[in-house]
């Protein structure tokens, strides 16, 4: 099938045979497994390293320490503080000809524990949280929630925390006001129905015998000490995230969709990674870049605005052919990138926020957003028409179903990605990925065929760009 103008509105499912549909479903089983395991950026990086090593990737630090040269076909990864990772396949062309980059983010909206989170009130023990990223706070109440993260003790010992995912684990949650007493609450605006300081997670109600003060809190501390060997003061050097408990699931009676926490943006991270694993030899060096902190502005040492990517590309150049500042600048300027991020799928329950001719739909394949931003394209990266034309040609050649979209009506809202940050190097960048329902909610929904088409599109880009 060719993606000419008429085909842009066709459902991608229709081009596949029954056997090929089974292959799509099988691909998405791997994706569901990844999503069930990887609910934090740290868990994503750990799993990506495990998968990459199985594919023959090696740690770039070993090459740097041993001053070993990288050769065409070598596969390496760079781990940045356990929260960001970059994978490279060294190409045959000189580095200054540029990279082919797939860039996505692995952080997702959630609740973070505060530095001093544990307290007792009315013989209940709770954890204080601070929400991370853009959320509708009322969506996070009355859900089964899990705790994921790390505690680092003063001696440097790192303790991994995961409570609420095993079938035998307890879950925790945020309570809501019963409808019988909620007349005042129901009259509030949506952003005030539940406020940030009310997102306190209930974790216990049983007192520790023999304790006179804060006995329920004391019992929780006793449990944490026995199971994980850390004290209350160790929360000061902890990063613990509160996320929805439970596995990614098939969604719909026809099993055509996936419901999961964190599709934004791990759906593009996983498809980018799998596309990268399919590349065995390349002209230009390929890169899969998975970063942290996009949901809060791409800031910090592990966000896209840090110097990590630029520095590691400099190390790659040095290991391949010898470093110079001019080579680095030419390499980045001559690079091409797909900013792999999600878009909003048209929802017939909420049609008023979309302009239908320029909206994404489930089942129509990979979504290209020539620009994102808000209202007057504020904060956007607006890709060149020439680059868009090149990508259309690549996708047609590889029979990838594509669609184009904007993130809602012009004056309704908008959003941003990491695209504008990479574009500052003067490289060609465009946003593209999978369309979602329920974006930024605890449970998001994506179409299986769109997930598969997006992986195909990323792979085609790495082959042809």
Short mmCIF file of C-alpha atoms in Angstrom, two decimals:
data_model
loop_
_atom_site.label_atom_id
_atom_site.label_comp_id
_atom_site.label_asym_id
_atom_site.label_seq_id
_atom_site.Cartn_x
_atom_site.Cartn_y
_atom_site.Cartn_z
CA UNK A 1 0.00 0.00 0.00
CA UNK A 2 1.28 3.49 -0.83
CA UNK A 3 0.65 6.43 1.44
CA UNK A 4 -0.66 8.84 -1.19
CA UNK A 5 -3.12 11.59 -0.28
CA UNK A 6 -6.13 9.30 -0.42
CA UNK A 7 -4.50 6.71 1.85
CA UNK A 8 -3.86 9.14 4.72
CA UNK A 9 -7.40 8.59 5.99
CA UNK A 10 -7.34 4.80 5.74
CA UNK A 11 -7.26 2.51 8.72
CA UNK A 12 -3.90 0.72 8.92
CA UNK A 13 -5.47 -2.49 10.21
CA UNK A 14 -6.98 -3.08 6.75
CA UNK A 15 -3.63 -3.59 5.04
CA UNK A 16 -2.66 -6.56 7.22
CA UNK A 17 -3.59 -10.21 6.85
CA UNK A 18 -4.81 -12.23 9.83
CA UNK A 19 -1.34 -13.71 10.28
CA UNK A 20 0.25 -10.24 10.19
CA UNK A 21 -2.25 -9.01 12.79
CA UNK A 22 -1.06 -11.83 15.04
CA UNK A 23 2.50 -10.54 14.59
CA UNK A 24 1.39 -7.05 15.62
CA UNK A 25 -0.28 -8.49 18.72
CA UNK A 26 2.89 -10.44 19.52
CA UNK A 27 5.01 -7.29 19.18
CA UNK A 28 2.71 -5.53 21.62
CA UNK A 29 3.08 -8.36 24.15
CA UNK A 30 6.74 -7.37 24.41
CA UNK A 31 5.71 -3.76 24.78
CA UNK A 32 3.19 -4.57 27.53
CA UNK A 33 5.84 -6.51 29.41
CA UNK A 34 8.21 -3.54 29.16
CA UNK A 35 5.53 -1.15 30.41
CA UNK A 36 4.61 -3.40 33.33
CA UNK A 37 8.25 -3.54 34.44
CA UNK A 38 9.28 0.05 33.75
CA UNK A 39 7.28 2.63 35.66
CA UNK A 40 10.12 5.01 36.53
CA UNK A 41 12.98 6.48 34.54
CA UNK A 42 15.46 4.44 36.61
CA UNK A 43 13.61 1.21 35.87
CA UNK A 44 13.53 2.10 32.17
CA UNK A 45 17.28 2.70 32.01
CA UNK A 46 18.01 -0.55 33.87
CA UNK A 47 15.78 -2.54 31.53
CA UNK A 48 17.15 -0.83 28.40
CA UNK A 49 20.71 -1.66 29.46
CA UNK A 50 19.72 -5.28 30.03
CA UNK A 51 18.08 -5.50 26.60
CA UNK A 52 20.92 -3.62 24.91
CA UNK A 53 23.62 -5.89 26.34
CA UNK A 54 21.67 -8.88 25.02
CA UNK A 55 21.81 -7.20 21.58
CA UNK A 56 25.60 -6.81 21.77
CA UNK A 57 25.87 -3.24 23.07
CA UNK A 58 28.80 -2.34 25.31
CA UNK A 59 29.34 0.46 27.82
CA UNK A 60 31.12 3.43 26.23
CA UNK A 61 32.95 3.99 29.51
CA UNK A 62 34.97 0.81 28.88
CA UNK A 63 36.17 2.21 25.54
CA UNK A 64 37.02 5.57 27.12
CA UNK A 65 38.97 4.08 30.04
CA UNK A 66 40.91 1.69 27.81
CA UNK A 67 41.34 4.33 25.06
CA UNK A 68 39.98 1.84 22.54
CA UNK A 69 38.84 2.99 19.12
CA UNK A 70 35.29 2.48 17.93
CA UNK A 71 34.84 0.83 14.53
CA UNK A 72 31.91 0.88 12.08
CA UNK A 73 29.27 -1.55 13.34
CA UNK A 74 30.25 -1.20 17.00
CA UNK A 75 27.30 -0.76 19.35
CA UNK A 76 27.69 1.21 22.59
CA UNK A 77 25.54 2.84 25.25
CA UNK A 78 26.10 5.72 27.66
CA UNK A 79 24.30 5.76 31.01
CA UNK A 80 23.74 9.18 32.61
CA UNK A 81 23.10 8.84 36.35
CA UNK A 82 20.73 5.92 35.84
CA UNK A 83 18.01 8.19 34.42
CA UNK A 84 19.05 8.95 30.84
CA UNK A 85 20.61 6.66 28.26
CA UNK A 86 21.99 7.04 24.75
CA UNK A 87 22.68 4.12 22.40
CA UNK A 88 24.86 4.38 19.29
CA UNK A 89 25.60 2.21 16.27
CA UNK A 90 28.78 3.49 14.63
CA UNK A 91 28.37 4.15 10.92
CA UNK A 92 30.74 3.97 7.96
CA UNK A 93 30.57 7.71 7.19
CA UNK A 94 32.72 10.36 8.90
CA UNK A 95 31.04 11.67 12.06
CA UNK A 96 30.84 15.23 10.74
CA UNK A 97 28.24 14.05 8.20
CA UNK A 98 25.84 13.87 11.13
CA UNK A 99 23.78 11.41 13.15
CA UNK A 100 20.39 9.83 12.67
CA UNK A 101 18.70 10.36 16.05
CA UNK A 102 15.58 8.94 17.65
CA UNK A 103 14.92 10.94 20.82
CA UNK A 104 12.21 10.19 23.38
CA UNK A 105 11.65 10.69 27.09
CA UNK A 106 11.15 8.07 29.79
CA UNK A 107 9.70 10.15 32.63
CA UNK A 108 5.93 10.32 33.11
CA UNK A 109 3.51 12.33 35.27
CA UNK A 110 3.23 10.91 38.79
CA UNK A 111 3.33 11.69 42.51
CA UNK A 112 6.73 12.04 44.19
CA UNK A 113 7.29 11.63 47.92
CA UNK A 114 8.41 14.79 49.67
CA UNK A 115 11.73 14.79 51.54
CA UNK A 116 10.00 14.33 54.92
CA UNK A 117 6.93 12.40 53.84
CA UNK A 118 5.81 10.10 56.67
CA UNK A 119 3.40 11.35 59.32
CA UNK A 120 0.43 10.28 61.46
CA UNK A 121 -2.96 11.95 61.72
CA UNK A 122 -6.04 10.58 63.51
CA UNK A 123 -4.37 7.18 63.96
CA UNK A 124 -3.70 6.86 60.25
CA UNK A 125 -0.23 6.92 58.71
CA UNK A 126 0.21 8.85 55.47
CA UNK A 127 2.88 9.98 53.01
CA UNK A 128 3.10 13.57 51.77
CA UNK A 129 3.55 13.93 48.00
CA UNK A 130 4.41 16.56 45.44
CA UNK A 131 2.95 15.90 42.00
CA UNK A 132 5.33 15.76 39.02
CA UNK A 133 4.34 17.03 35.59
CA UNK A 134 0.96 18.08 34.30
CA UNK A 135 -1.83 16.06 35.91
CA UNK A 136 -5.53 16.34 36.65
CA UNK A 137 -5.20 15.84 40.39
CA UNK A 138 -8.70 14.43 40.82
CA UNK A 139 -7.74 11.46 38.61
CA UNK A 140 -5.29 10.19 41.23
CA UNK A 141 -7.75 9.49 44.05
CA UNK A 142 -9.32 6.09 44.88
CA UNK A 143 -6.83 4.22 42.67
CA UNK A 144 -4.59 1.33 43.71
CA UNK A 145 -1.13 2.88 43.81
CA UNK A 146 2.37 1.46 44.13
CA UNK A 147 5.69 2.78 45.44
CA UNK A 148 8.71 2.58 43.12
CA UNK A 149 12.16 4.08 43.58
CA UNK A 150 15.39 4.06 45.50
CA UNK A 151 16.65 4.91 48.95
CA UNK A 152 20.35 5.76 49.25
CA UNK A 153 21.82 5.43 52.74
CA UNK A 154 24.63 7.62 54.06
CA UNK A 155 27.16 4.84 53.45
CA UNK A 156 26.18 4.78 49.75
CA UNK A 157 24.06 1.64 49.91
CA UNK A 158 21.29 1.79 47.29
CA UNK A 159 18.00 0.10 48.18
CA UNK A 160 15.49 -0.57 45.40
CA UNK A 161 11.87 -0.07 46.41
CA UNK A 162 8.89 -1.68 44.69
CA UNK A 163 5.71 -2.20 46.71
CA UNK A 164 2.33 -2.85 45.13
CA UNK A 165 3.11 -4.73 41.92
CA UNK A 166 3.38 -8.34 43.07
CA UNK A 167 0.05 -10.12 43.53
CA UNK A 168 0.95 -10.66 47.17
CA UNK A 169 1.88 -7.03 47.78
CA UNK A 170 -0.42 -4.52 49.44
CA UNK A 171 -1.33 -1.38 47.54
CA UNK A 172 -1.74 2.18 48.81
CA UNK A 173 -3.88 5.09 47.69
CA UNK A 174 -5.27 8.60 48.03
CA UNK A 175 -8.75 8.86 49.54
CA UNK A 176 -11.64 10.95 48.22
CA UNK A 177 -14.64 12.53 49.86
CA UNK A 178 -17.79 10.43 49.86
CA UNK A 179 -20.53 11.69 47.55
CA UNK A 180 -22.94 12.09 50.51
CA UNK A 181 -20.77 14.90 51.94
CA UNK A 182 -19.37 16.33 48.74
CA UNK A 183 -21.85 19.05 47.78
CA UNK A 184 -19.29 21.83 48.32
CA UNK A 185 -16.52 19.83 46.63
CA UNK A 186 -18.69 19.15 43.57
CA UNK A 187 -19.21 22.88 43.06
CA UNK A 188 -15.49 23.56 42.70
CA UNK A 189 -13.56 23.96 39.46
CA UNK A 190 -11.82 20.84 38.21
CA UNK A 191 -8.37 22.06 39.29
CA UNK A 192 -9.66 22.66 42.83
CA UNK A 193 -11.73 19.50 43.37
CA UNK A 194 -8.58 17.87 44.74
CA UNK A 195 -5.63 20.13 45.53
CA UNK A 196 -1.95 19.28 45.57
CA UNK A 197 -1.59 19.24 49.34
CA UNK A 198 -4.52 16.80 49.54
CA UNK A 199 -2.71 14.08 47.57
CA UNK A 200 -1.60 12.31 50.72
CA UNK A 201 -1.13 8.55 50.38
CA UNK A 202 -2.66 6.35 53.07
CA UNK A 203 -0.20 3.61 54.05
CA UNK A 204 -1.32 2.25 57.42
CA UNK A 205 -3.82 2.14 60.28
CA UNK A 206 -2.44 -0.46 62.72
CA UNK A 207 -0.61 0.81 65.83
CA UNK A 208 2.62 -0.72 67.08
CA UNK A 209 1.97 -2.20 70.49
CA UNK A 210 3.88 -0.51 73.27
CA UNK A 211 4.14 2.83 71.48
CA UNK A 212 2.26 5.74 73.02
CA UNK A 213 2.87 8.44 70.41
CA UNK A 214 2.41 8.05 66.63
CA UNK A 215 2.08 4.30 67.06
CA UNK A 216 0.74 3.72 63.53
CA UNK A 217 3.65 5.62 62.00
CA UNK A 218 6.02 3.64 64.23
CA UNK A 219 4.56 0.41 62.87
CA UNK A 220 5.13 1.54 59.27
CA UNK A 221 8.74 2.42 60.12
CA UNK A 222 9.17 -1.01 61.71
CA UNK A 223 7.88 -2.69 58.53
CA UNK A 224 10.21 -0.62 56.33
CA UNK A 225 13.16 -1.40 58.58
CA UNK A 226 12.46 -5.13 58.55
CA UNK A 227 11.83 -5.38 54.81
CA UNK A 228 14.18 -2.74 53.39
CA UNK A 229 16.57 -1.87 56.24
CA UNK A 230 16.19 1.89 56.18
CA UNK A 231 15.30 4.47 58.82
CA UNK A 232 12.99 7.47 58.65
CA UNK A 233 15.92 9.86 58.13
CA UNK A 234 16.88 7.92 54.98
CA UNK A 235 13.86 9.45 53.23
CA UNK A 236 16.08 12.54 52.95
CA UNK A 237 18.16 10.77 50.30
CA UNK A 238 15.38 8.84 48.59
CA UNK A 239 13.60 9.12 45.26
CA UNK A 240 10.30 7.28 45.61
CA UNK A 241 7.53 7.69 43.06
CA UNK A 242 3.86 6.88 43.54
CA UNK A 243 2.47 5.32 40.36
CA UNK A 244 -0.63 3.31 39.39
CA UNK A 245 -0.37 -0.30 40.53
CA UNK A 246 -0.96 -3.04 37.99
CA UNK A 247 0.16 -4.35 34.63
CA UNK A 248 -0.38 -3.03 31.15
CA UNK A 249 -3.50 -4.68 29.74
CA UNK A 250 -5.24 -5.32 26.43
CA UNK A 251 -7.99 -2.74 26.00
CA UNK A 252 -11.21 -3.23 24.06
CA UNK A 253 -13.20 -6.39 23.40
CA UNK A 254 -11.17 -6.86 20.21
CA UNK A 255 -7.88 -6.43 22.12
CA UNK A 256 -6.87 -3.80 19.57
CA UNK A 257 -5.52 -1.32 22.12
CA UNK A 258 -3.19 -1.24 25.13
CA UNK A 259 -4.00 0.43 28.43
CA UNK A 260 -0.94 1.29 30.49
CA UNK A 261 0.59 3.81 32.82
CA UNK A 262 3.26 5.92 31.11
CA UNK A 263 2.53 5.53 27.37
CA UNK A 264 3.69 9.17 27.38
CA UNK A 265 6.43 8.71 26.45
CA UNK A 266 7.59 5.15 26.93
CA UNK A 267 5.58 4.02 23.92
CA UNK A 268 7.94 6.06 21.73
CA UNK A 269 10.96 5.01 23.82
CA UNK A 270 10.23 1.31 23.34
CA UNK A 271 9.47 1.58 19.63
CA UNK A 272 12.64 3.67 19.12
CA UNK A 273 14.68 1.07 21.01
CA UNK A 274 13.28 -1.86 19.03
CA UNK A 275 13.85 0.01 15.76
CA UNK A 276 17.44 0.59 16.83
CA UNK A 277 17.93 -3.11 17.58
CA UNK A 278 16.91 -3.92 14.00
CA UNK A 279 19.81 -1.88 12.55
CA UNK A 280 22.94 -3.97 12.01
CA UNK A 281 24.94 -1.73 9.66
CA UNK A 282 24.55 1.93 8.76
CA UNK A 283 26.09 4.73 6.72
CA UNK A 284 25.71 7.52 9.27
CA UNK A 285 26.00 6.76 12.97
CA UNK A 286 22.58 6.06 14.54
CA UNK A 287 21.53 7.15 18.02
CA UNK A 288 18.61 6.30 20.28
CA UNK A 289 18.40 8.93 23.03
CA UNK A 290 16.07 8.36 25.99
CA UNK A 291 15.96 11.24 28.45
CA UNK A 292 14.48 12.29 31.77
CA UNK A 293 12.65 15.41 33.00
CA UNK A 294 10.69 16.26 29.83
CA UNK A 295 7.48 16.57 31.81
CA UNK A 296 8.96 19.40 33.89
CA UNK A 297 10.82 21.32 31.20
CA UNK A 298 13.75 19.00 30.34
CA UNK A 299 15.83 20.63 33.07
CA UNK A 300 18.51 19.23 35.39
CA UNK A 301 21.50 16.98 34.80
CA UNK A 302 19.36 14.21 33.30
CA UNK A 303 17.08 16.41 31.18
CA UNK A 304 17.57 17.20 27.50
CA UNK A 305 18.86 20.68 28.34
CA UNK A 306 21.89 19.23 30.12
CA UNK A 307 25.21 18.85 28.28
CA UNK A 308 25.12 15.06 28.53
CA UNK A 309 24.20 14.43 24.89
CA UNK A 310 26.67 16.93 23.49
CA UNK A 311 29.42 15.56 25.74
CA UNK A 312 28.80 11.94 24.85
CA UNK A 313 28.75 12.73 21.12
CA UNK A 314 32.14 14.40 21.65
CA UNK A 315 33.38 11.19 23.30
CA UNK A 316 32.05 9.12 20.40
CA UNK A 317 33.82 11.35 17.88
CA UNK A 318 37.05 11.08 19.87
CA UNK A 319 36.79 7.29 20.01
CA UNK A 320 36.00 6.97 16.30
CA UNK A 321 38.34 9.42 14.61
CA UNK A 322 39.77 11.94 17.04
CA UNK A 323 37.97 14.94 18.53
CA UNK A 324 37.83 18.51 17.38
CA UNK A 325 35.30 21.18 18.27
CA UNK A 326 34.62 21.79 14.59
CA UNK A 327 33.85 18.11 14.00
CA UNK A 328 31.38 18.16 16.91
CA UNK A 329 29.64 21.27 15.62
CA UNK A 330 29.42 19.88 12.09
CA UNK A 331 28.19 16.52 13.38
CA UNK A 332 25.34 18.06 15.36
CA UNK A 333 24.41 20.58 12.67
CA UNK A 334 24.27 17.89 9.97
CA UNK A 335 22.20 15.50 12.08
CA UNK A 336 18.56 14.60 11.53
CA UNK A 337 16.22 13.74 14.35
CA UNK A 338 12.79 12.34 15.02
CA UNK A 339 11.61 13.78 18.32
CA UNK A 340 9.68 10.69 19.32
CA UNK A 341 6.74 11.81 21.41
CA UNK A 342 3.03 11.16 21.66
CA UNK A 343 0.11 13.12 20.29
CA UNK A 344 -3.58 13.32 21.18
CA UNK A 345 -5.99 10.96 19.43
CA UNK A 346 -9.45 12.21 18.48
CA UNK A 347 -11.96 11.20 21.15
CA UNK A 348 -15.65 11.22 20.13
CA UNK A 349 -16.54 11.88 23.77
CA UNK A 350 -14.74 15.24 23.55
CA UNK A 351 -14.94 16.42 19.93
CA UNK A 352 -15.10 20.14 20.66
CA UNK A 353 -11.37 20.52 21.43
CA UNK A 354 -10.22 19.04 18.11
CA UNK A 355 -10.24 20.32 14.55
CA UNK A 356 -11.06 17.07 12.82
CA UNK A 357 -9.13 17.60 9.57
CA UNK A 358 -5.95 18.13 11.58
CA UNK A 359 -6.42 15.57 14.34
CA UNK A 360 -4.86 12.14 14.83
CA UNK A 361 -7.03 9.03 14.93
CA UNK A 362 -6.56 5.55 16.36
CA UNK A 363 -5.64 3.06 13.66
CA UNK A 364 -4.23 5.49 11.10
CA UNK A 365 -0.58 4.95 11.99
CA UNK A 366 2.35 7.06 13.01
CA UNK A 367 1.58 10.72 13.76
CA UNK A 368 3.73 13.60 12.49
CA UNK A 369 3.38 16.92 14.28
CA UNK A 370 5.10 19.49 12.05
CA UNK A 371 4.81 21.87 14.99
CA UNK A 372 3.60 21.68 18.57
CA UNK A 373 3.62 24.63 20.97
CA UNK A 374 0.61 26.57 22.21
CA UNK A 375 -1.77 28.95 20.47
CA UNK A 376 0.47 31.11 18.21
CA UNK A 377 3.00 28.23 17.98
CA UNK A 378 4.60 29.52 21.19
CA UNK A 379 7.41 27.24 22.35
CA UNK A 380 7.24 25.06 19.25
CA UNK A 381 9.72 23.51 16.88
CA UNK A 382 8.34 24.06 13.37
CA UNK A 383 9.95 21.55 11.00
CA UNK A 384 11.01 22.53 7.49
CA UNK A 385 8.74 21.58 4.61
CA UNK A 386 11.76 20.02 2.87
CA UNK A 387 12.36 17.72 5.83
CA UNK A 388 8.71 16.74 5.98
CA UNK A 389 8.78 15.90 2.27
CA UNK A 390 11.87 13.73 2.75
CA UNK A 391 10.18 11.83 5.56
CA UNK A 392 6.99 11.34 3.53
CA UNK A 393 9.08 9.73 0.82
CA UNK A 394 10.85 7.44 3.32
CA UNK A 395 7.58 6.32 4.90
CA UNK A 396 6.00 5.61 1.52
CA UNK A 397 8.99 3.53 0.46
CA UNK A 398 8.69 1.38 3.61
CA UNK A 399 4.88 1.16 3.57
CA UNK A 400 4.46 2.98 6.87
CA UNK A 401 0.98 4.35 7.52
CA UNK A 402 1.28 7.98 8.60
CA UNK A 403 -1.00 10.83 9.59
CA UNK A 404 -0.43 14.46 10.51
CA UNK A 405 -1.95 16.30 13.42
CA UNK A 406 -1.98 19.29 15.72
CA UNK A 407 -2.51 19.06 19.47
CA UNK A 408 -6.07 20.32 19.50
CA UNK A 409 -7.69 23.52 18.23
CA UNK A 410 -5.43 26.54 17.98
CA UNK A 411 -6.80 28.49 20.97
CA UNK A 412 -7.62 25.50 23.17
CA UNK A 413 -4.18 24.55 24.46
CA UNK A 414 -1.07 22.84 23.21
CA UNK A 415 2.12 21.19 24.42
CA UNK A 416 5.82 20.81 23.89
CA UNK A 417 8.54 18.18 23.51
CA UNK A 418 12.34 18.00 23.45
CA UNK A 419 12.37 18.91 19.73
CA UNK A 420 13.21 22.61 20.13
CA UNK A 421 16.25 21.80 22.28
CA UNK A 422 17.93 19.63 19.65
CA UNK A 423 16.92 22.09 16.94
CA UNK A 424 19.19 24.65 18.62
CA UNK A 425 22.12 22.71 17.12
CA UNK A 426 20.68 23.62 13.69
CA UNK A 427 19.76 20.01 12.93
CA UNK A 428 16.54 18.95 11.22
CA UNK A 429 13.96 17.92 13.84
CA UNK A 430 10.30 16.93 13.74
CA UNK A 431 7.91 15.50 16.33
CA UNK A 432 6.33 12.14 15.60
CA UNK A 433 4.94 9.20 17.53
CA UNK A 434 1.80 7.46 18.76
CA UNK A 435 -1.62 9.03 19.36
CA UNK A 436 -3.19 8.50 22.80
CA UNK A 437 -6.44 8.74 24.65
CA UNK A 438 -6.29 9.92 28.29
CA UNK A 439 -2.85 11.53 27.91
CA UNK A 440 -1.26 12.37 31.31
CA UNK A 441 -3.84 10.33 33.18
CA UNK A 442 -2.92 7.34 35.38
CA UNK A 443 -4.07 4.96 32.62
CA UNK A 444 -3.50 5.98 29.01
CA UNK A 445 -4.67 4.12 25.90
CA UNK A 446 -2.93 3.50 22.56
CA UNK A 447 -3.75 1.50 19.42
CA UNK A 448 -1.63 -1.59 18.81
CA UNK A 449 -1.38 -0.99 15.07
CA UNK A 450 -0.22 2.58 15.70
CA UNK A 451 2.47 1.29 18.05
CA UNK A 452 3.64 -1.16 15.39
CA UNK A 453 3.53 1.40 12.55
CA UNK A 454 5.55 3.81 14.65
CA UNK A 455 8.27 1.23 15.22
CA UNK A 456 8.33 0.61 11.45
CA UNK A 457 8.57 4.34 10.83
CA UNK A 458 11.48 4.78 13.21
CA UNK A 459 13.27 1.85 11.62
CA UNK A 460 12.70 3.26 8.13
CA UNK A 461 14.17 6.59 9.26
CA UNK A 462 17.32 4.91 10.58
CA UNK A 463 17.73 3.04 7.32
CA UNK A 464 17.06 5.85 4.85
CA UNK A 465 17.64 9.31 6.37
#
